[in-house]
Amino acid sequence: MARGQSETLTAREAQIMDVIWEEGKATAERVREALSDQPHDSTVRTLLRVLETKGYLTHEVRGKVFVYRPAIERQKAQKKALHSVLTQFFGGSAEDLVLRLIEDRQITPEQLEDLRRKPAKDVSQEPSQFESQDKEPVSQ
């Protein structure tokens, strides 16, 4: 039985998006060449169509060639992926995620301290990236 299509990226889709984000635009052939294992052309073209369906890419036709461009910025895709991980595995708790990173030695105490010292971006006027777009802003 086929699984439903996810809004988040698979590992291969993320590789393809990395190529297109880095290059700004690319043909299917350019994407295939940029991938270290150079998958079959039809595989790349199928995944490019999937990425368009998911809303990550757009394309324009130049002669007989499709040129793909990102329809979503890398930062927005990162936010979507992080939200998915937080919700699915950590019950929405960023604290639990950070604790897991520390316990698994993915982040050192020194790195954590460096992060504490960095000035935070002023996001007081921006809605949380994890809030639903249809929610009303919370008054303070």
Short mmCIF file of the C-alpha atoms (twelve columns), coordinates in Angstrom:
data_MODEL
# 
_entry.id   MODEL 
# 
loop_
_atom_site.group_PDB 
_atom_site.id 
_atom_site.type_symbol 
_atom_site.label_atom_id 
_atom_site.label_alt_id 
_atom_site.label_comp_id 
_atom_site.label_asym_id 
_atom_site.label_seq_id 
_atom_site.Cartn_x 
_atom_site.Cartn_y 
_atom_site.Cartn_z 
_atom_site.pdbx_PDB_model_num 
ATOM 1   C CA . MET A 1   0.000  0.000  0.000   1 
ATOM 2   C CA . ALA A 2   1.407  3.422  -0.976  1 
ATOM 3   C CA . ARG A 3   2.001  5.891  1.800   1 
ATOM 4   C CA . GLY A 4   0.510  9.372  1.760   1 
ATOM 5   C CA . GLN A 5   2.540  12.289 0.512   1 
ATOM 6   C CA . SER A 6   4.243  14.294 3.262   1 
ATOM 7   C CA . GLU A 7   4.760  18.050 3.211   1 
ATOM 8   C CA . THR A 8   8.237  17.609 4.677   1 
ATOM 9   C CA . LEU A 9   11.188 16.518 2.569   1 
ATOM 10  C CA . THR A 10  12.616 13.034 2.256   1 
ATOM 11  C CA . ALA A 11  16.411 12.736 2.417   1 
ATOM 12  C CA . ARG A 12  16.666 12.570 -1.401  1 
ATOM 13  C CA . GLU A 13  14.283 15.492 -1.870  1 
ATOM 14  C CA . ALA A 14  16.401 17.531 0.554   1 
ATOM 15  C CA . GLN A 15  19.512 16.700 -1.503  1 
ATOM 16  C CA . ILE A 16  17.778 17.938 -4.644  1 
ATOM 17  C CA . MET A 17  16.576 21.095 -2.922  1 
ATOM 18  C CA . ASP A 18  20.127 21.741 -1.652  1 
ATOM 19  C CA . VAL A 19  21.361 21.732 -5.248  1 
ATOM 20  C CA . ILE A 20  18.650 24.120 -6.395  1 
ATOM 21  C CA . TRP A 21  19.010 26.432 -3.384  1 
ATOM 22  C CA . GLU A 22  22.767 26.596 -3.980  1 
ATOM 23  C CA . GLU A 23  22.480 27.195 -7.718  1 
ATOM 24  C CA . GLY A 24  19.373 29.363 -7.655  1 
ATOM 25  C CA . LYS A 25  17.947 27.449 -10.620 1 
ATOM 26  C CA . ALA A 26  18.760 24.175 -12.337 1 
ATOM 27  C CA . THR A 27  17.654 21.709 -14.977 1 
ATOM 28  C CA . ALA A 28  16.983 18.060 -14.159 1 
ATOM 29  C CA . GLU A 29  20.299 17.149 -15.801 1 
ATOM 30  C CA . ARG A 30  22.212 19.685 -13.697 1 
ATOM 31  C CA . VAL A 31  20.576 18.339 -10.532 1 
ATOM 32  C CA . ARG A 32  21.476 14.760 -11.508 1 
ATOM 33  C CA . GLU A 33  25.103 15.741 -12.177 1 
ATOM 34  C CA . ALA A 34  25.360 17.534 -8.837  1 
ATOM 35  C CA . LEU A 35  24.226 14.487 -6.834  1 
ATOM 36  C CA . SER A 36  27.168 12.332 -5.798  1 
ATOM 37  C CA . ASP A 37  25.578 9.035  -6.843  1 
ATOM 38  C CA . GLN A 38  24.034 10.449 -10.060 1 
ATOM 39  C CA . PRO A 39  20.665 8.679  -9.941  1 
ATOM 40  C CA . HIS A 40  18.768 7.745  -13.087 1 
ATOM 41  C CA . ASP A 41  17.374 10.683 -15.047 1 
ATOM 42  C CA . SER A 42  13.765 9.514  -14.647 1 
ATOM 43  C CA . THR A 43  14.209 9.320  -10.859 1 
ATOM 44  C CA . VAL A 44  15.367 12.931 -10.713 1 
ATOM 45  C CA . ARG A 45  12.541 14.129 -12.974 1 
ATOM 46  C CA . THR A 46  9.956  12.281 -10.873 1 
ATOM 47  C CA . LEU A 47  11.298 13.815 -7.671  1 
ATOM 48  C CA . LEU A 48  11.325 17.281 -9.233  1 
ATOM 49  C CA . ARG A 49  7.622  16.852 -10.062 1 
ATOM 50  C CA . VAL A 50  6.946  15.691 -6.499  1 
ATOM 51  C CA . LEU A 51  8.756  18.754 -5.154  1 
ATOM 52  C CA . GLU A 52  6.613  20.974 -7.374  1 
ATOM 53  C CA . THR A 53  3.461  19.260 -6.093  1 
ATOM 54  C CA . LYS A 54  4.620  19.816 -2.512  1 
ATOM 55  C CA . GLY A 55  5.156  23.505 -3.293  1 
ATOM 56  C CA . TYR A 56  8.945  23.557 -2.978  1 
ATOM 57  C CA . LEU A 57  9.716  24.205 -6.669  1 
ATOM 58  C CA . THR A 58  8.390  26.001 -9.704  1 
ATOM 59  C CA . HIS A 59  9.593  25.636 -13.260 1 
ATOM 60  C CA . GLU A 60  9.707  27.536 -16.502 1 
ATOM 61  C CA . VAL A 61  10.042 26.004 -19.930 1 
ATOM 62  C CA . ARG A 62  13.004 27.067 -22.052 1 
ATOM 63  C CA . GLY A 63  12.675 25.346 -25.389 1 
ATOM 64  C CA . LYS A 64  12.379 21.667 -24.492 1 
ATOM 65  C CA . VAL A 65  14.028 22.051 -21.091 1 
ATOM 66  C CA . PHE A 66  12.403 22.692 -17.714 1 
ATOM 67  C CA . VAL A 67  14.362 25.061 -15.482 1 
ATOM 68  C CA . TYR A 68  13.489 24.648 -11.801 1 
ATOM 69  C CA . ARG A 69  13.631 27.376 -9.162  1 
ATOM 70  C CA . PRO A 70  12.935 27.239 -5.448  1 
ATOM 71  C CA . ALA A 71  9.396  28.286 -4.543  1 
ATOM 72  C CA . ILE A 72  10.269 28.276 -0.836  1 
ATOM 73  C CA . GLU A 73  13.349 29.616 0.938   1 
ATOM 74  C CA . ARG A 74  15.667 27.195 2.689   1 
ATOM 75  C CA . GLN A 75  14.915 28.835 6.048   1 
ATOM 76  C CA . LYS A 76  11.167 28.247 5.652   1 
ATOM 77  C CA . ALA A 77  11.787 24.583 4.745   1 
ATOM 78  C CA . GLN A 78  13.984 24.260 7.844   1 
ATOM 79  C CA . LYS A 79  11.188 25.688 9.985   1 
ATOM 80  C CA . LYS A 80  8.686  23.220 8.515   1 
ATOM 81  C CA . ALA A 81  11.020 20.288 9.136   1 
ATOM 82  C CA . LEU A 82  11.822 21.391 12.677  1 
ATOM 83  C CA . HIS A 83  8.146  21.862 13.458  1 
ATOM 84  C CA . SER A 84  7.468  18.350 12.162  1 
ATOM 85  C CA . VAL A 85  10.230 16.825 14.315  1 
ATOM 86  C CA . LEU A 86  9.149  18.789 17.388  1 
ATOM 87  C CA . THR A 87  5.534  17.736 17.007  1 
ATOM 88  C CA . GLN A 88  6.074  14.099 16.061  1 
ATOM 89  C CA . PHE A 89  8.884  13.188 18.446  1 
ATOM 90  C CA . PHE A 90  9.011  15.766 21.233  1 
ATOM 91  C CA . GLY A 91  5.376  16.695 21.860  1 
ATOM 92  C CA . GLY A 92  6.135  20.237 20.725  1 
ATOM 93  C CA . SER A 93  8.775  20.722 23.436  1 
ATOM 94  C CA . ALA A 94  11.899 22.543 22.245  1 
ATOM 95  C CA . GLU A 95  13.402 21.889 25.680  1 
ATOM 96  C CA . ASP A 96  13.081 18.121 25.188  1 
ATOM 97  C CA . LEU A 97  14.718 18.459 21.760  1 
ATOM 98  C CA . VAL A 98  17.674 20.376 23.211  1 
ATOM 99  C CA . LEU A 99  18.011 17.852 26.033  1 
ATOM 100 C CA . ARG A 100 18.114 15.038 23.456  1 
ATOM 101 C CA . LEU A 101 20.852 16.892 21.541  1 
ATOM 102 C CA . ILE A 102 22.881 17.270 24.742  1 
ATOM 103 C CA . GLU A 103 22.333 13.656 25.839  1 
ATOM 104 C CA . ASP A 104 23.324 12.375 22.391  1 
ATOM 105 C CA . ARG A 105 26.388 14.639 22.403  1 
ATOM 106 C CA . GLN A 106 25.208 16.432 19.270  1 
ATOM 107 C CA . ILE A 107 25.764 19.754 21.034  1 
ATOM 108 C CA . THR A 108 28.423 20.393 23.657  1 
ATOM 109 C CA . PRO A 109 28.004 22.508 26.782  1 
ATOM 110 C CA . GLU A 110 30.443 24.983 25.219  1 
ATOM 111 C CA . GLN A 111 28.325 25.290 22.085  1 
ATOM 112 C CA . LEU A 112 25.230 25.743 24.217  1 
ATOM 113 C CA . GLU A 113 26.959 28.520 26.165  1 
ATOM 114 C CA . ASP A 114 28.009 30.183 22.883  1 
ATOM 115 C CA . LEU A 115 24.373 30.104 21.783  1 
ATOM 116 C CA . ARG A 116 23.302 31.720 25.063  1 
ATOM 117 C CA . ARG A 117 25.734 34.593 24.473  1 
ATOM 118 C CA . LYS A 118 24.568 35.290 20.917  1 
ATOM 119 C CA . PRO A 119 22.148 38.168 20.644  1 
ATOM 120 C CA . ALA A 120 18.650 36.952 19.856  1 
ATOM 121 C CA . LYS A 121 16.890 38.324 16.788  1 
ATOM 122 C CA . ASP A 122 14.051 40.648 17.690  1 
ATOM 123 C CA . VAL A 123 11.067 38.499 16.795  1 
ATOM 124 C CA . SER A 124 8.617  40.180 19.150  1 
ATOM 125 C CA . GLN A 125 6.621  41.521 16.193  1 
ATOM 126 C CA . GLU A 126 6.753  38.271 14.197  1 
ATOM 127 C CA . PRO A 127 4.364  35.345 14.723  1 
ATOM 128 C CA . SER A 128 5.997  32.144 15.896  1 
ATOM 129 C CA . GLN A 129 7.094  29.973 12.989  1 
ATOM 130 C CA . PHE A 130 5.169  27.149 14.606  1 
ATOM 131 C CA . GLU A 131 1.850  28.950 14.891  1 
ATOM 132 C CA . SER A 132 -0.802 28.129 12.382  1 
ATOM 133 C CA . GLN A 133 -1.265 30.794 9.750   1 
ATOM 134 C CA . ASP A 134 -5.002 30.942 10.434  1 
ATOM 135 C CA . LYS A 135 -4.673 31.752 14.149  1 
ATOM 136 C CA . GLU A 136 -5.229 35.249 15.448  1 
ATOM 137 C CA . PRO A 137 -2.130 36.890 16.990  1 
ATOM 138 C CA . VAL A 138 -2.001 36.689 20.754  1 
ATOM 139 C CA . SER A 139 -2.230 40.125 22.404  1 
ATOM 140 C CA . GLN A 140 0.310  40.910 25.094  1 
# 
